[in-house]
GROMACS .gro file of C-alpha atoms in nm:
model
  205
    1UNK     CA    1   0.002  -0.001   0.001
    2UNK     CA    2   0.085   0.368  -0.025
    3UNK     CA    3   0.197   0.533   0.292
    4UNK     CA    4  -0.005   0.852   0.390
    5UNK     CA    5   0.202   1.171   0.372
    6UNK     CA    6  -0.031   1.388   0.578
    7UNK     CA    7  -0.116   1.321   0.941
    8UNK     CA    8  -0.467   1.229   1.035
    9UNK     CA    9  -0.709   1.518   1.119
   10UNK     CA   10  -0.681   1.634   1.481
   11UNK     CA   11  -0.994   1.584   1.686
   12UNK     CA   12  -0.961   1.932   1.838
   13UNK     CA   13  -0.766   2.247   1.763
   14UNK     CA   14  -0.396   2.240   1.885
   15UNK     CA   15  -0.316   2.444   2.190
   16UNK     CA   16   0.026   2.600   2.260
   17UNK     CA   17   0.121   2.717   2.610
   18UNK     CA   18   0.408   2.960   2.647
   19UNK     CA   19   0.567   3.098   2.973
   20UNK     CA   20   0.784   3.407   2.974
   21UNK     CA   21   1.027   3.459   3.265
   22UNK     CA   22   1.198   3.788   3.336
   23UNK     CA   23   1.577   3.797   3.397
   24UNK     CA   24   1.663   3.800   3.771
   25UNK     CA   25   1.672   4.145   3.924
   26UNK     CA   26   1.952   4.219   4.182
   27UNK     CA   27   1.912   4.473   4.450
   28UNK     CA   28   2.200   4.559   4.683
   29UNK     CA   29   2.222   4.763   5.006
   30UNK     CA   30   2.353   4.751   5.366
   31UNK     CA   31   2.168   4.634   5.674
   32UNK     CA   32   2.211   4.707   6.050
   33UNK     CA   33   2.076   4.463   6.304
   34UNK     CA   34   1.984   4.672   6.598
   35UNK     CA   35   1.833   4.397   6.821
   36UNK     CA   36   1.966   4.068   6.948
   37UNK     CA   37   1.778   3.743   6.905
   38UNK     CA   38   1.743   3.779   6.534
   39UNK     CA   39   1.907   3.533   6.290
   40UNK     CA   40   2.029   3.650   5.953
   41UNK     CA   41   1.839   3.379   5.766
   42UNK     CA   42   1.558   3.150   5.878
   43UNK     CA   43   1.725   2.894   6.108
   44UNK     CA   44   1.595   2.555   6.226
   45UNK     CA   45   1.778   2.281   6.419
   46UNK     CA   46   1.611   1.937   6.421
   47UNK     CA   47   1.290   2.086   6.301
   48UNK     CA   48   1.281   2.359   6.573
   49UNK     CA   49   1.265   2.722   6.449
   50UNK     CA   50   1.534   2.945   6.623
   51UNK     CA   51   1.420   3.302   6.652
   52UNK     CA   52   1.091   3.451   6.552
   53UNK     CA   53   1.212   3.647   6.254
   54UNK     CA   54   1.525   3.681   6.048
   55UNK     CA   55   1.696   3.963   5.865
   56UNK     CA   56   1.629   3.789   5.533
   57UNK     CA   57   1.256   3.769   5.603
   58UNK     CA   58   1.231   4.137   5.714
   59UNK     CA   59   1.424   4.256   5.402
   60UNK     CA   60   1.354   4.016   5.121
   61UNK     CA   61   0.993   3.943   5.214
   62UNK     CA   62   0.870   4.305   5.151
   63UNK     CA   63   1.076   4.333   4.841
   64UNK     CA   64   0.926   4.018   4.695
   65UNK     CA   65   0.580   4.146   4.772
   66UNK     CA   66   0.633   4.503   4.640
   67UNK     CA   67   0.773   4.381   4.302
   68UNK     CA   68   0.560   4.068   4.270
   69UNK     CA   69   0.857   3.828   4.246
   70UNK     CA   70   0.803   3.454   4.232
   71UNK     CA   71   1.090   3.395   4.485
   72UNK     CA   72   1.395   3.565   4.634
   73UNK     CA   73   1.745   3.474   4.735
   74UNK     CA   74   1.932   3.654   5.003
   75UNK     CA   75   2.311   3.700   5.004
   76UNK     CA   76   2.553   3.892   5.237
   77UNK     CA   77   2.919   3.947   5.300
   78UNK     CA   78   2.944   3.720   5.608
   79UNK     CA   79   2.704   3.688   5.889
   80UNK     CA   80   2.673   3.764   6.262
   81UNK     CA   81   2.551   3.536   6.548
   82UNK     CA   82   2.191   3.535   6.650
   83UNK     CA   83   2.267   3.722   6.976
   84UNK     CA   84   2.496   3.977   6.822
   85UNK     CA   85   2.409   4.316   6.683
   86UNK     CA   86   2.546   4.453   6.355
   87UNK     CA   87   2.617   4.827   6.385
   88UNK     CA   88   2.853   5.079   6.225
   89UNK     CA   89   2.815   5.120   5.851
   90UNK     CA   90   2.613   4.797   5.825
   91UNK     CA   91   2.667   4.466   5.637
   92UNK     CA   92   2.654   4.460   5.257
   93UNK     CA   93   2.386   4.240   5.114
   94UNK     CA   94   2.209   4.160   4.788
   95UNK     CA   95   1.866   4.021   4.709
   96UNK     CA   96   1.772   3.834   4.396
   97UNK     CA   97   1.423   3.894   4.275
   98UNK     CA   98   1.328   3.592   4.066
   99UNK     CA   99   1.087   3.660   3.783
  100UNK     CA  100   0.968   3.992   3.930
  101UNK     CA  101   0.649   4.110   3.755
  102UNK     CA  102   0.721   4.473   3.844
  103UNK     CA  103   1.050   4.626   3.772
  104UNK     CA  104   1.208   4.837   4.054
  105UNK     CA  105   1.324   5.190   3.988
  106UNK     CA  106   1.508   5.439   4.210
  107UNK     CA  107   1.193   5.591   4.353
  108UNK     CA  108   1.027   5.258   4.433
  109UNK     CA  109   1.340   5.139   4.606
  110UNK     CA  110   1.354   5.450   4.809
  111UNK     CA  111   0.994   5.405   4.916
  112UNK     CA  112   1.049   5.046   4.996
  113UNK     CA  113   1.356   5.121   5.203
  114UNK     CA  114   1.149   5.361   5.415
  115UNK     CA  115   0.865   5.096   5.442
  116UNK     CA  116   1.109   4.822   5.551
  117UNK     CA  117   1.258   5.038   5.823
  118UNK     CA  118   0.913   5.152   5.961
  119UNK     CA  119   0.781   4.797   5.960
  120UNK     CA  120   1.085   4.632   6.142
  121UNK     CA  121   1.003   4.768   6.487
  122UNK     CA  122   1.358   4.913   6.521
  123UNK     CA  123   1.510   4.562   6.496
  124UNK     CA  124   1.686   4.628   6.159
  125UNK     CA  125   1.751   4.914   5.921
  126UNK     CA  126   1.842   4.904   5.552
  127UNK     CA  127   2.022   5.173   5.365
  128UNK     CA  128   2.125   5.241   5.010
  129UNK     CA  129   1.894   5.006   4.825
  130UNK     CA  130   1.986   5.016   4.458
  131UNK     CA  131   1.977   4.802   4.149
  132UNK     CA  132   2.301   4.616   4.072
  133UNK     CA  133   2.425   4.344   3.847
  134UNK     CA  134   2.516   3.976   3.908
  135UNK     CA  135   2.876   4.077   3.974
  136UNK     CA  136   2.761   4.195   4.316
  137UNK     CA  137   2.758   3.830   4.424
  138UNK     CA  138   3.129   3.804   4.363
  139UNK     CA  139   3.189   4.129   4.546
  140UNK     CA  140   3.010   3.998   4.852
  141UNK     CA  141   3.213   3.680   4.852
  142UNK     CA  142   3.540   3.875   4.826
  143UNK     CA  143   3.420   4.108   5.103
  144UNK     CA  144   3.347   3.822   5.336
  145UNK     CA  145   3.704   3.705   5.333
  146UNK     CA  146   3.899   4.030   5.284
  147UNK     CA  147   3.735   4.305   5.475
  148UNK     CA  148   3.852   4.404   5.823
  149UNK     CA  149   3.582   4.379   6.088
  150UNK     CA  150   3.547   4.553   6.422
  151UNK     CA  151   3.393   4.378   6.719
  152UNK     CA  152   3.283   4.528   7.051
  153UNK     CA  153   3.208   4.306   7.351
  154UNK     CA  154   3.166   4.318   7.732
  155UNK     CA  155   3.391   4.083   7.923
  156UNK     CA  156   3.337   3.954   8.280
  157UNK     CA  157   3.639   3.808   8.474
  158UNK     CA  158   3.638   3.576   8.781
  159UNK     CA  159   3.883   3.792   8.982
  160UNK     CA  160   3.917   4.157   9.043
  161UNK     CA  161   4.151   4.341   8.789
  162UNK     CA  162   4.300   4.684   8.757
  163UNK     CA  163   4.354   4.900   8.456
  164UNK     CA  164   4.730   4.816   8.434
  165UNK     CA  165   4.636   4.444   8.398
  166UNK     CA  166   4.493   4.525   8.061
  167UNK     CA  167   4.805   4.678   7.918
  168UNK     CA  168   4.909   4.352   7.753
  169UNK     CA  169   4.580   4.349   7.550
  170UNK     CA  170   4.626   4.711   7.440
  171UNK     CA  171   4.957   4.613   7.289
  172UNK     CA  172   4.810   4.326   7.067
  173UNK     CA  173   4.904   4.385   6.702
  174UNK     CA  174   4.856   4.139   6.412
  175UNK     CA  175   4.802   3.838   6.641
  176UNK     CA  176   4.759   3.516   6.433
  177UNK     CA  177   4.496   3.273   6.566
  178UNK     CA  178   4.355   2.939   6.461
  179UNK     CA  179   3.980   2.920   6.497
  180UNK     CA  180   3.791   2.599   6.513
  181UNK     CA  181   3.447   2.577   6.349
  182UNK     CA  182   3.195   2.700   6.603
  183UNK     CA  183   2.964   2.431   6.741
  184UNK     CA  184   2.662   2.633   6.637
  185UNK     CA  185   2.747   2.602   6.263
  186UNK     CA  186   2.872   2.245   6.260
  187UNK     CA  187   2.553   2.136   6.100
  188UNK     CA  188   2.624   2.330   5.784
  189UNK     CA  189   3.009   2.383   5.784
  190UNK     CA  190   3.302   2.141   5.791
  191UNK     CA  191   3.495   2.087   6.116
  192UNK     CA  192   3.834   2.246   6.052
  193UNK     CA  193   4.075   2.512   6.174
  194UNK     CA  194   4.064   2.852   6.002
  195UNK     CA  195   4.341   3.120   6.015
  196UNK     CA  196   4.232   3.449   6.171
  197UNK     CA  197   4.418   3.771   6.252
  198UNK     CA  198   4.359   4.016   6.534
  199UNK     CA  199   4.498   4.338   6.401
  200UNK     CA  200   4.457   4.540   6.718
  201UNK     CA  201   4.279   4.544   7.059
  202UNK     CA  202   4.166   4.833   7.273
  203UNK     CA  203   4.022   4.796   7.627
  204UNK     CA  204   3.807   5.024   7.830
  205UNK     CA  205   3.811   4.986   8.204
   0.00000   0.00000   0.00000
């Protein structure tokens, strides 16, 4: 027999479904963490949530809602502990808006910056929200390992001390240390020693 060259008639009209996805939008800025008890990202251990909120949720959540993004991804140059504040100039961060249906502009970002700060109950502040490129991710990774950081803490000691006892700490300069992986992050980081440097130390009595 002779093979049919044309396909059989379709029982119903053909349907074509297309989905359009916008390129990821990157927004950078700096955040200050003004309150303790706040994790940087949502944190659970053995199914138990640690902390009521996180910096990521207080920053990326409103941005996702404002610009109708399907999802977000939060990145920063390092992180601080849950019970530690982040002051000074703040920590650099970037948020990826995945398939945002509304494109941010300078005015919208300024309005959203004010909204985030007013809704955070003085727990965090964000500054300098601006559009950036994907290269910001690499800048954050470099900053995590290369930037000098300043820490302030209160120390209690078991025995009485006097101001001269602290002189040895005031003389610290470029002290090399070996830091073991903290127990609190062993669930997500390898157990190993990491080289650290204390550039200077200043004590108040």
